[in-house]
PDB file of C-alpha atoms in Angstrom:
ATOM      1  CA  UNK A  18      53.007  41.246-225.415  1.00 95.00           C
ATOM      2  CA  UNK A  19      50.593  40.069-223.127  1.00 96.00           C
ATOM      3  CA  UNK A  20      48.089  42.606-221.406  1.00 97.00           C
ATOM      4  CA  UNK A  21      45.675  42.682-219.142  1.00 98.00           C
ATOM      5  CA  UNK A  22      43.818  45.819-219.226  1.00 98.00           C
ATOM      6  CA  UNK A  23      40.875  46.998-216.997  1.00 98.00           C
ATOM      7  CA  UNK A  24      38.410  50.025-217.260  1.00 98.00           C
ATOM      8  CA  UNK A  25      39.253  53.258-214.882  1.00 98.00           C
ATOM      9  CA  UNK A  26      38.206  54.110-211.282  1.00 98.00           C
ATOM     10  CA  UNK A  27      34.393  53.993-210.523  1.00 98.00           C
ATOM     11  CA  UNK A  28      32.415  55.813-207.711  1.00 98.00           C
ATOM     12  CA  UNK A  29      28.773  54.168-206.983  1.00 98.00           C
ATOM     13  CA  UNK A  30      26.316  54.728-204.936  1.00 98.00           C
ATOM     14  CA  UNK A  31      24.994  52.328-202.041  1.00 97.00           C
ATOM     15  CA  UNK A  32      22.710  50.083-203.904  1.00 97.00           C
ATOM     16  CA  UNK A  33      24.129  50.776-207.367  1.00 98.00           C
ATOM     17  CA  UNK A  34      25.431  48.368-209.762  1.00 98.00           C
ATOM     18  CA  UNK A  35      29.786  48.725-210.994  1.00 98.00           C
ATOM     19  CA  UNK A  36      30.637  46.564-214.433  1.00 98.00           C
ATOM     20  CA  UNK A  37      34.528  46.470-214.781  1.00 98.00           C
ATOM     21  CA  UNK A  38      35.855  45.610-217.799  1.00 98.00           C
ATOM     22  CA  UNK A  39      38.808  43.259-218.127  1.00 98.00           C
ATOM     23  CA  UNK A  40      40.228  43.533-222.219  1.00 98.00           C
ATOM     24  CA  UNK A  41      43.319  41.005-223.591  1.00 98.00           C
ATOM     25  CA  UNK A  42      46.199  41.965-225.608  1.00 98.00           C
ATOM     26  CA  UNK A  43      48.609  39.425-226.883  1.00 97.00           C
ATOM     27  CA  UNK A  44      46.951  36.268-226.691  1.00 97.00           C
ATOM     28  CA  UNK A  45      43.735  34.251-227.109  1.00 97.00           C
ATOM     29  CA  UNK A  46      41.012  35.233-224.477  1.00 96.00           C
ATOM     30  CA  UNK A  47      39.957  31.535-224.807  1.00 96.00           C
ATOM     31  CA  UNK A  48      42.787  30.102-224.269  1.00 96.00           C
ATOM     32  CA  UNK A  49      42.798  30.830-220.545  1.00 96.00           C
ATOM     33  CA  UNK A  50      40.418  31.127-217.756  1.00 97.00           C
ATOM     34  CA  UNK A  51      40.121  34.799-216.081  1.00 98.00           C
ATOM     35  CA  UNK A  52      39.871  35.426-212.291  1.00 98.00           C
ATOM     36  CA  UNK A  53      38.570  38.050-210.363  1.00 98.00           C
ATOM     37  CA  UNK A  54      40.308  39.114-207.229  1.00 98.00           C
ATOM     38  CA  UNK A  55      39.394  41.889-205.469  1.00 98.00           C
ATOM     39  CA  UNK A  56      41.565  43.888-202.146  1.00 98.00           C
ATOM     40  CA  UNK A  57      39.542  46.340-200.066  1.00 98.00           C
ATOM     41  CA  UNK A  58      41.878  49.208-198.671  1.00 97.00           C
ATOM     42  CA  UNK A  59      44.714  48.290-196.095  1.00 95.00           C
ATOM     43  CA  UNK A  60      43.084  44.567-196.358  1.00 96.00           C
ATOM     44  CA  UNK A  61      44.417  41.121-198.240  1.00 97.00           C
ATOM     45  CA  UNK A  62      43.222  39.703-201.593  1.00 98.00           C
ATOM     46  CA  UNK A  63      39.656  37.997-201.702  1.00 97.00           C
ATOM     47  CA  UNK A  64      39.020  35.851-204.579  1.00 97.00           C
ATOM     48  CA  UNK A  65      35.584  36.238-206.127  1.00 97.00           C
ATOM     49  CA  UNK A  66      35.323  33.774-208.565  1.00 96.00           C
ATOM     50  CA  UNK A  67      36.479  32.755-212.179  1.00 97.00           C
ATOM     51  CA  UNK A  68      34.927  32.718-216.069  1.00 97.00           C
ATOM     52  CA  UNK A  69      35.943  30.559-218.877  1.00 97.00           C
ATOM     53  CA  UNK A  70      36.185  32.667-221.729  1.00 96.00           C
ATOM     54  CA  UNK A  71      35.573  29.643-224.387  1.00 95.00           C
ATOM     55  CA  UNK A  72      31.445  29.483-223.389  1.00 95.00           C
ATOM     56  CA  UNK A  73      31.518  31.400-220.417  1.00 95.00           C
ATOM     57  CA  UNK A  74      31.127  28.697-217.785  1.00 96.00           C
ATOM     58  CA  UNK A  75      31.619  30.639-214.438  1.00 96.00           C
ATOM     59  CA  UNK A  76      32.156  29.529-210.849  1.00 95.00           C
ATOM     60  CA  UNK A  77      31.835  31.834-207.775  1.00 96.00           C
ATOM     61  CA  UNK A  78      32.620  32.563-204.177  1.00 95.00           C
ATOM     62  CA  UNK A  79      29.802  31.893-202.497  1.00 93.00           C
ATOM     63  CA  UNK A  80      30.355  35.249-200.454  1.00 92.00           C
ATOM     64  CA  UNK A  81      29.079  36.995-204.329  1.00 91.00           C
ATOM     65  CA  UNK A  82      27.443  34.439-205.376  1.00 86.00           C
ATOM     66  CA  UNK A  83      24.067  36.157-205.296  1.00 92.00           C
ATOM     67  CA  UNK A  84      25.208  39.745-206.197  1.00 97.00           C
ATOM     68  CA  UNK A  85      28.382  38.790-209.277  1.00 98.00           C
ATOM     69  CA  UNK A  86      27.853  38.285-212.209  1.00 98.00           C
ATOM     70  CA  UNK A  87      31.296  37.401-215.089  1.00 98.00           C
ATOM     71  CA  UNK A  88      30.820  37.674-218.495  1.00 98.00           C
ATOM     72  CA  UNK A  89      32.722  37.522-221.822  1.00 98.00           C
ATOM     73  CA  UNK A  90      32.543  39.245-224.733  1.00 97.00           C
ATOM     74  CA  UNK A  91      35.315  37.481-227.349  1.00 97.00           C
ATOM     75  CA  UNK A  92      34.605  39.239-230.566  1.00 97.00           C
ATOM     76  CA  UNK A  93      36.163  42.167-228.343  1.00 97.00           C
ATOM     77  CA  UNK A  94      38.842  39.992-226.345  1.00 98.00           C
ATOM     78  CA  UNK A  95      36.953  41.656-223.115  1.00 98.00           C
ATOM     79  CA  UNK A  96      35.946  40.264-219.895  1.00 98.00           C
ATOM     80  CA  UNK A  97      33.004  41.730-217.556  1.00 98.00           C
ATOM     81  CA  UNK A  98      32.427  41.463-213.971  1.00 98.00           C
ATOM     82  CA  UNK A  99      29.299  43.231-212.272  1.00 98.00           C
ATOM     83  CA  UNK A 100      28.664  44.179-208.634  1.00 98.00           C
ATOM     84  CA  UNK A 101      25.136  44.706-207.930  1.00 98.00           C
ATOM     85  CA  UNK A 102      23.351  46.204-204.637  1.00 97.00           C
ATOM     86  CA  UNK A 103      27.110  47.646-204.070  1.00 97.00           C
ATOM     87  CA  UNK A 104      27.585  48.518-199.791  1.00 97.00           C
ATOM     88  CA  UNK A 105      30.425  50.662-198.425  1.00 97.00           C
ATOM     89  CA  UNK A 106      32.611  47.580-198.000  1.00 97.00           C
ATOM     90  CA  UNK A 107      32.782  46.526-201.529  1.00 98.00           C
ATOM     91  CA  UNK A 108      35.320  49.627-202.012  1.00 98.00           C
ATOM     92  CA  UNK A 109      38.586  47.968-203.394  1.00 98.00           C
ATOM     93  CA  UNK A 110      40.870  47.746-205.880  1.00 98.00           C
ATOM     94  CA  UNK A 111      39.229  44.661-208.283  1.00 98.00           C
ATOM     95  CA  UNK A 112      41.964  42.734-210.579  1.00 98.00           C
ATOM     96  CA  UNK A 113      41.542  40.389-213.186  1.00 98.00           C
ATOM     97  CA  UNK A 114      44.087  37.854-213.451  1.00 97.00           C
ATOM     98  CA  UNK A 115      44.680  34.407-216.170  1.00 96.00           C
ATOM     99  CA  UNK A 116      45.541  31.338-215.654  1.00 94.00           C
ATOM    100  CA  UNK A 117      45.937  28.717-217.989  1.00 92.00           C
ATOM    101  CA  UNK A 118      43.895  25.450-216.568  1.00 87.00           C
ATOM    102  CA  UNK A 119      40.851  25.848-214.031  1.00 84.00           C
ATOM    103  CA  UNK A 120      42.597  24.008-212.008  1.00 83.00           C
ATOM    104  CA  UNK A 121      45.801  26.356-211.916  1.00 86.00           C
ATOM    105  CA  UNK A 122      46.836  28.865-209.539  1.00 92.00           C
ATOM    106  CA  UNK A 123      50.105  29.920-211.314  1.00 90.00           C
ATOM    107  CA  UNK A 124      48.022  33.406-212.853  1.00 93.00           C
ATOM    108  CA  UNK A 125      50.864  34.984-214.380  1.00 92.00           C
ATOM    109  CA  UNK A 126      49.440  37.947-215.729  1.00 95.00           C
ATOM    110  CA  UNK A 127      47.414  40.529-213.569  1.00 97.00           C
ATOM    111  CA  UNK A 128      45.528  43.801-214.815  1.00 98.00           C
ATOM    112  CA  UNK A 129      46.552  47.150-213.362  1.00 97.00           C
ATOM    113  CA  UNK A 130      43.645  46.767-211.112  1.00 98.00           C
ATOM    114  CA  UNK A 131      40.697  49.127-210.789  1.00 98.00           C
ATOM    115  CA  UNK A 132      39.321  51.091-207.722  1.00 98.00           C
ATOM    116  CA  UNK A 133      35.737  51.078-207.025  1.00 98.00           C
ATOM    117  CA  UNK A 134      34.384  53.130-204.514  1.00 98.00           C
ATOM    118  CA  UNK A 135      31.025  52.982-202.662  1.00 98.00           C
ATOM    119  CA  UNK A 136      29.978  56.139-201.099  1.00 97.00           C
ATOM    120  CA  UNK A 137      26.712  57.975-200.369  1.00 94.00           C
TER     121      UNK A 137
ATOM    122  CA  UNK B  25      37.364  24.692-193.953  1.00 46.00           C
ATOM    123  CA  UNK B  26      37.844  27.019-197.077  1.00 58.00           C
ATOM    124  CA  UNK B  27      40.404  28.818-194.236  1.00 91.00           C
ATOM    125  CA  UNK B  28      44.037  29.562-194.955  1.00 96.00           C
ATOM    126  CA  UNK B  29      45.905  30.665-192.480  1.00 97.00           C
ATOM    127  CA  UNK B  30      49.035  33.249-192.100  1.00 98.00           C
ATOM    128  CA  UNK B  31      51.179  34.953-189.386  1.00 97.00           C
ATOM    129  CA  UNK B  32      50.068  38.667-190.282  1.00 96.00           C
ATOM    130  CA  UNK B  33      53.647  39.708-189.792  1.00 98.00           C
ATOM    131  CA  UNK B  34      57.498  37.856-190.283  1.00 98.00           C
ATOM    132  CA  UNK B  35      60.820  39.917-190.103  1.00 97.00           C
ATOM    133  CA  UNK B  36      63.976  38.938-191.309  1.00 97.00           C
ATOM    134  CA  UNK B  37      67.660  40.038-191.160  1.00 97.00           C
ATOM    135  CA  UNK B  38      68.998  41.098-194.352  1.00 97.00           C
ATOM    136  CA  UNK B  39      70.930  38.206-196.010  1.00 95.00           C
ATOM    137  CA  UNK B  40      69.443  35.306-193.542  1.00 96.00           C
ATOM    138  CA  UNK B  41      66.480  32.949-194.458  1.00 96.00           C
ATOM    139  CA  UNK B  42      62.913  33.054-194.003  1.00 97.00           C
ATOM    140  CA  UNK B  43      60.155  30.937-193.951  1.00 97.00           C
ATOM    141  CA  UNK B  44      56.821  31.910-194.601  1.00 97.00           C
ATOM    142  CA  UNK B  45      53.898  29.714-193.568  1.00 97.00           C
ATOM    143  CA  UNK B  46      50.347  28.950-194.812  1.00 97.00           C
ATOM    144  CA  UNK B  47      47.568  26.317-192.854  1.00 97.00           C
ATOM    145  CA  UNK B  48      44.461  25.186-193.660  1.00 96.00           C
ATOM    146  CA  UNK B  49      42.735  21.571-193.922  1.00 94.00           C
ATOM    147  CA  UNK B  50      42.470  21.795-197.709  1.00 93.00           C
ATOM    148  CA  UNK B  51      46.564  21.904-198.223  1.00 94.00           C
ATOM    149  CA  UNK B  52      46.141  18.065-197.282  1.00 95.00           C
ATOM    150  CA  UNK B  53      45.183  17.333-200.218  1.00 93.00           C
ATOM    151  CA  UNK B  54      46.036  20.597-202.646  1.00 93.00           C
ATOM    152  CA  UNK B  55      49.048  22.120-203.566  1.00 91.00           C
ATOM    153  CA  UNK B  56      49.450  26.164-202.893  1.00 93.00           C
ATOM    154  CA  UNK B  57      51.128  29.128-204.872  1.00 94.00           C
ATOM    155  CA  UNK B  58      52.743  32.404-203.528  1.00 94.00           C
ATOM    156  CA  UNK B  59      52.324  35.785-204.835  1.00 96.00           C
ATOM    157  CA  UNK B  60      54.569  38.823-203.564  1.00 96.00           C
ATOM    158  CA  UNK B  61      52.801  42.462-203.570  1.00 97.00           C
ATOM    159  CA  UNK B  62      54.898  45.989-202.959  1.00 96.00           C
ATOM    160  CA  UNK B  63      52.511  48.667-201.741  1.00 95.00           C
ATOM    161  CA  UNK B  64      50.172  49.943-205.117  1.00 94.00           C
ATOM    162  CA  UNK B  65      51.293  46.952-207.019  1.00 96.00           C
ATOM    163  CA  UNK B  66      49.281  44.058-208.672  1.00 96.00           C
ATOM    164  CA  UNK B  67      50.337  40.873-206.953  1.00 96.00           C
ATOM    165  CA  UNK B  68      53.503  38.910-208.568  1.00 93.00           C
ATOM    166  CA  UNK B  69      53.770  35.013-208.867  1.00 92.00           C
ATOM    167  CA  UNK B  70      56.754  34.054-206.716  1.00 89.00           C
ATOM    168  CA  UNK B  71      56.891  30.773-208.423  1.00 72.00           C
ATOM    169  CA  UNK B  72      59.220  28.381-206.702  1.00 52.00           C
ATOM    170  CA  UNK B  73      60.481  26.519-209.461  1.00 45.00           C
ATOM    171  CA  UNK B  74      61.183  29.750-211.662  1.00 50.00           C
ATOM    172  CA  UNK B  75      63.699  31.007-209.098  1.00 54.00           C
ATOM    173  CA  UNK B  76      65.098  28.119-207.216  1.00 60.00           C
ATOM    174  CA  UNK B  77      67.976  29.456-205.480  1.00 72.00           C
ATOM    175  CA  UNK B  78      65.925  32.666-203.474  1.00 88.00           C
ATOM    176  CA  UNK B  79      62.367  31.359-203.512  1.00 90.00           C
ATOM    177  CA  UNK B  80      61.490  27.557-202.663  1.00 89.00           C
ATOM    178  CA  UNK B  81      58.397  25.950-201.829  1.00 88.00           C
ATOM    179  CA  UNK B  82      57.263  23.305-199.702  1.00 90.00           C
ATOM    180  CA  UNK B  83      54.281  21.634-198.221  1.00 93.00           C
ATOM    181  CA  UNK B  84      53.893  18.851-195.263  1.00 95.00           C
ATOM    182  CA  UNK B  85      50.402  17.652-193.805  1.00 96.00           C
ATOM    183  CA  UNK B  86      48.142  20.688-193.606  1.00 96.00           C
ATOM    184  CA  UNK B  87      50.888  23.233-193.926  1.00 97.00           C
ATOM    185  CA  UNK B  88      52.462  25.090-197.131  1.00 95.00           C
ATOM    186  CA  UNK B  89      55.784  26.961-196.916  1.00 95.00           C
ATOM    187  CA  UNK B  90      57.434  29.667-198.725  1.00 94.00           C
ATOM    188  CA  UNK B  91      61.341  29.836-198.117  1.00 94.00           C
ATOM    189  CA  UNK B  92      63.309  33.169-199.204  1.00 94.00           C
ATOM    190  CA  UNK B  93      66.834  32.428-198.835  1.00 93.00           C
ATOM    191  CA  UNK B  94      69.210  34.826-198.791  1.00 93.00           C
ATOM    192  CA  UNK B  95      66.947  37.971-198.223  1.00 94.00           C
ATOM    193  CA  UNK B  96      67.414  41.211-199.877  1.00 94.00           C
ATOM    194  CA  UNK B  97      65.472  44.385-199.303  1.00 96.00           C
ATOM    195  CA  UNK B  98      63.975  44.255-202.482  1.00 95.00           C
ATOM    196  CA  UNK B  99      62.067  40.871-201.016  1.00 95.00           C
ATOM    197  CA  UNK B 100      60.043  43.501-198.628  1.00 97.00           C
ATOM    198  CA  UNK B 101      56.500  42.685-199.184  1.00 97.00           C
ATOM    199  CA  UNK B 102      53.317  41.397-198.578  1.00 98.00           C
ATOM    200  CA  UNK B 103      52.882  37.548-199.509  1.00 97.00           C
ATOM    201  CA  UNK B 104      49.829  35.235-200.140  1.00 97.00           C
ATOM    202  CA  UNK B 105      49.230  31.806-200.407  1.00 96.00           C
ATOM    203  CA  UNK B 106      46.332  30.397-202.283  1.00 96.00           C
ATOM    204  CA  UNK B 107      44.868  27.245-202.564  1.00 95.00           C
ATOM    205  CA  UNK B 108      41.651  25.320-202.945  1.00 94.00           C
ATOM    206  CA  UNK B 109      38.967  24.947-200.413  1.00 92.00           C
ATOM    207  CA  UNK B 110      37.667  21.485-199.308  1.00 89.00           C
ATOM    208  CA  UNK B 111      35.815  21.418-201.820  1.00 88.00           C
ATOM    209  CA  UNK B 112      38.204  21.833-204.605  1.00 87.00           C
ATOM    210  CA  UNK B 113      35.853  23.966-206.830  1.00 88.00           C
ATOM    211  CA  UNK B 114      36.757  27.050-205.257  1.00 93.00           C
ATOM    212  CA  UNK B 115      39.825  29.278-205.034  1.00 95.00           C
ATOM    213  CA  UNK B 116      41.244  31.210-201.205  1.00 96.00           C
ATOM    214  CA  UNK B 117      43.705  33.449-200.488  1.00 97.00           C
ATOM    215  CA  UNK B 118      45.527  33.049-196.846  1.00 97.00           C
ATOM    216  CA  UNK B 119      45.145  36.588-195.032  1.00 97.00           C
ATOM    217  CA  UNK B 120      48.987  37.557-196.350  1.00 97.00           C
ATOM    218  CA  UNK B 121      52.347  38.102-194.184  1.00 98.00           C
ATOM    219  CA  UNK B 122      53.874  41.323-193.923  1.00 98.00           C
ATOM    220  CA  UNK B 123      57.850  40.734-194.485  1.00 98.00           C
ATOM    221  CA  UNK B 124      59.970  43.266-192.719  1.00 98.00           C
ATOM    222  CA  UNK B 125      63.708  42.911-193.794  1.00 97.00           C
ATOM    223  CA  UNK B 126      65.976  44.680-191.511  1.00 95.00           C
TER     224      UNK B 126
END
């Protein structure tokens, strides 16, 4: 069946880099476009931005836009999304989510999330 | 404006209806989807047309509604709209709504 799966908790340092990994099960990684959304604790979700698997066209939020990076690898059905010059407030819980047109906001399968944490 | 906006917090008696609400300039001219999130959960895609009869949707100038008729304690949760900013190239959340049923 269908499966998003992510890599396990992180703990960085301020400054450090994170690279969470986003693997499919059960379908094509082309076939859909992958999101990253990410929820700092006690706080709502905050779209970062979004990676086309066939090519690896990305878009994102301008908010990351100088510190994200998405990337695909599809021989391993795996997605990538690195944090760089990480600050205390970039501790969250960081999903990965499909959907199946860029265009769509129907994402219909999420992965079990992963908690980064930023402390010195 | 890449804003949506949401009342933080909505209550509800158990078995009434409820209407959730979403605004930003952007819903003028883009449509917006609901997800539902229980505490330690990965958000859920409350898709109106999947369950017509407890979840509706609707939208109406610069506003976007979710509708939970019939509300069970099960329907206790955070909810989210999302949309499109001005723009259209990039993707926002509303700040979420806090559903108490009682």
């Amino acid at each position: 069946q269908v499966q998003l799966v992510q890599s396990g908790a992180e703990v960085k340092k301020p400054g450090a880099s994170v690279k969470v990994s986003c693997k499919a099960f059960g379908y094509a990684l082309t076939s859909f476009y992958i999101h990253w959304v990410r929820q700092a604790p006690g706080q709502g979700l905050e779209w970062m931005g979004i990676i086309n698997p066939d090519g690896g066209a990305t878009t994102y939020a301008q908010k990351y836009d100088d510190r994200v990076t998405m990337t695909r690898d599809t021989s391993t059905s795996t997605v990538y999304m690195e944090l760089s010059n990480l600050r205390s407030e970039d501790t969250a819980v960081y999903y990965c989510t499909r959907s199946f047109q860029r265009g769509d906001l129907d994402f219909d399968y999420w992965g079990q999330g992963t908690l980064v944490t930023v402390s010195s | 404006s890449s804003e949506l906006t949401q009342d933080p917090a909505v209550s509800v008696a158990l078995g009434q209806t409820v209407r959730i609400t979403c605004q930003g300039d952007s819903l003028r001219t883009y449509s917006a989807s609901w997800y539902q999130q229980k505490p330690g959960q990965a958000p859920v895609n409350v898709r109106p047309s999947g369950i017509p009869d407890h979840f509706s949707g609707s939208s109406s100038g610069n506003t976007a509604a979710l509708t939970i008729t019939g509300a069970q304690a099960e329907d206790e949760a955070d909810y989210y709209c999302v949309s499109r900013d001005s723009s259209g190239s990039l993707v926002v959340f509303g700040g979420g709504t806090k559903l108490t049923v009682l």
